Amino acid sequence: MTSNTTPADETLGYEQARDELIEVVRRLEAGGTSLEESLALWERGEELAKVCRRWLEGARARLDAALAEEADEDEEGAAGD
């Protein structure tokens, strides 16, 4: 992870980060927080969004690799026919 995340963020799974992000957004939308607390929530939300993005990018890379491998196998199979 990057230096913008806390050590705890490195162990967050996608679902955990997503659920916490949903809670942060809910609290921000509800209002009633001080400016300082709102800024802290916003910053935490940005960190959580980065964690989620990293998980999704990793999943996309794995899917792309699996699809590329499948396409290679299909090409090899077609060449052997």
CSV table of C-alpha atoms in Angstrom, one decimal:
chain,number,residue,atom,x,y,z
A,1,MET,CA,0.0,0.0,0.0
A,2,THR,CA,1.0,3.6,-0.3
A,3,SER,CA,2.1,5.9,2.4
A,4,ASN,CA,-1.3,7.6,2.3
A,5,THR,CA,-2.9,4.6,4.0
A,6,THR,CA,-2.6,3.5,7.6
A,7,PRO,CA,-1.1,0.1,8.5
A,8,ALA,CA,-4.6,-1.0,9.4
A,9,ASP,CA,-5.8,-0.2,5.9
A,10,GLU,CA,-3.4,-2.8,4.5
A,11,THR,CA,-5.3,-5.6,6.2
A,12,LEU,CA,-8.8,-4.3,5.2
A,13,GLY,CA,-10.6,-6.6,2.8
A,14,TYR,CA,-12.7,-5.1,0.1
A,15,GLU,CA,-16.0,-5.7,1.9
A,16,GLN,CA,-14.7,-4.2,5.1
A,17,ALA,CA,-13.4,-1.1,3.4
A,18,ARG,CA,-16.7,-0.7,1.4
A,19,ASP,CA,-18.9,-1.1,4.5
A,20,GLU,CA,-16.8,1.5,6.4
A,21,LEU,CA,-16.9,3.8,3.4
A,22,ILE,CA,-20.7,3.5,3.3
A,23,GLU,CA,-20.9,4.5,7.0
A,24,VAL,CA,-18.6,7.5,6.4
A,25,VAL,CA,-20.7,8.7,3.5
A,26,ARG,CA,-23.9,8.2,5.6
A,27,ARG,CA,-22.4,10.3,8.5
A,28,LEU,CA,-21.3,13.0,6.1
A,29,GLU,CA,-24.7,13.2,4.4
A,30,ALA,CA,-26.5,13.2,7.7
A,31,GLY,CA,-24.7,16.4,8.7
A,32,GLY,CA,-24.5,17.7,12.2
A,33,THR,CA,-20.8,17.2,12.5
A,34,SER,CA,-18.2,19.9,13.2
A,35,LEU,CA,-16.0,21.1,10.4
A,36,GLU,CA,-13.0,19.3,11.9
A,37,GLU,CA,-14.9,16.0,12.2
A,38,SER,CA,-16.3,16.4,8.6
A,39,LEU,CA,-12.8,16.9,7.3
A,40,ALA,CA,-11.6,13.8,9.2
A,41,LEU,CA,-14.4,11.8,7.8
A,42,TRP,CA,-13.7,13.0,4.3
A,43,GLU,CA,-10.1,12.1,4.6
A,44,ARG,CA,-11.0,8.6,5.9
A,45,GLY,CA,-13.4,8.2,3.0
A,46,GLU,CA,-10.7,9.0,0.5
A,47,GLU,CA,-8.4,6.4,2.1
A,48,LEU,CA,-11.1,3.8,2.1
A,49,ALA,CA,-12.0,4.6,-1.6
A,50,LYS,CA,-8.3,4.0,-2.4
A,51,VAL,CA,-8.4,0.6,-0.7
A,52,CYS,CA,-11.5,-0.4,-2.6
A,53,ARG,CA,-10.0,0.9,-5.9
A,54,ARG,CA,-6.8,-1.2,-5.2
A,55,TRP,CA,-8.9,-4.3,-4.6
A,56,LEU,CA,-11.0,-3.8,-7.7
A,57,GLU,CA,-7.9,-3.1,-9.9
A,58,GLY,CA,-6.4,-6.3,-8.6
A,59,ALA,CA,-9.5,-8.2,-9.4
A,60,ARG,CA,-9.6,-6.7,-12.9
A,61,ALA,CA,-6.0,-7.7,-13.4
A,62,ARG,CA,-6.7,-11.3,-12.4
A,63,LEU,CA,-9.7,-11.5,-14.7
A,64,ASP,CA,-7.7,-10.1,-17.6
A,65,ALA,CA,-4.9,-12.6,-17.0
A,66,ALA,CA,-7.4,-15.5,-16.8
A,67,LEU,CA,-9.1,-14.3,-20.0
A,68,ALA,CA,-5.8,-13.9,-21.8
A,69,GLU,CA,-4.8,-17.4,-20.7
A,70,GLU,CA,-8.1,-18.9,-21.9
A,71,ALA,CA,-7.7,-17.1,-25.2
A,72,ASP,CA,-4.1,-18.5,-25.6
A,73,GLU,CA,-5.4,-22.0,-24.8
A,74,ASP,CA,-8.2,-21.6,-27.4
A,75,GLU,CA,-5.7,-20.5,-30.0
A,76,GLU,CA,-3.4,-23.4,-29.3
A,77,GLY,CA,-6.3,-25.8,-29.5
A,78,ALA,CA,-7.5,-24.3,-32.8
A,79,ALA,CA,-3.9,-24.6,-34.2
A,80,GLY,CA,-3.8,-28.3,-33.3
A,81,ASP,CA,-7.1,-29.1,-35.1
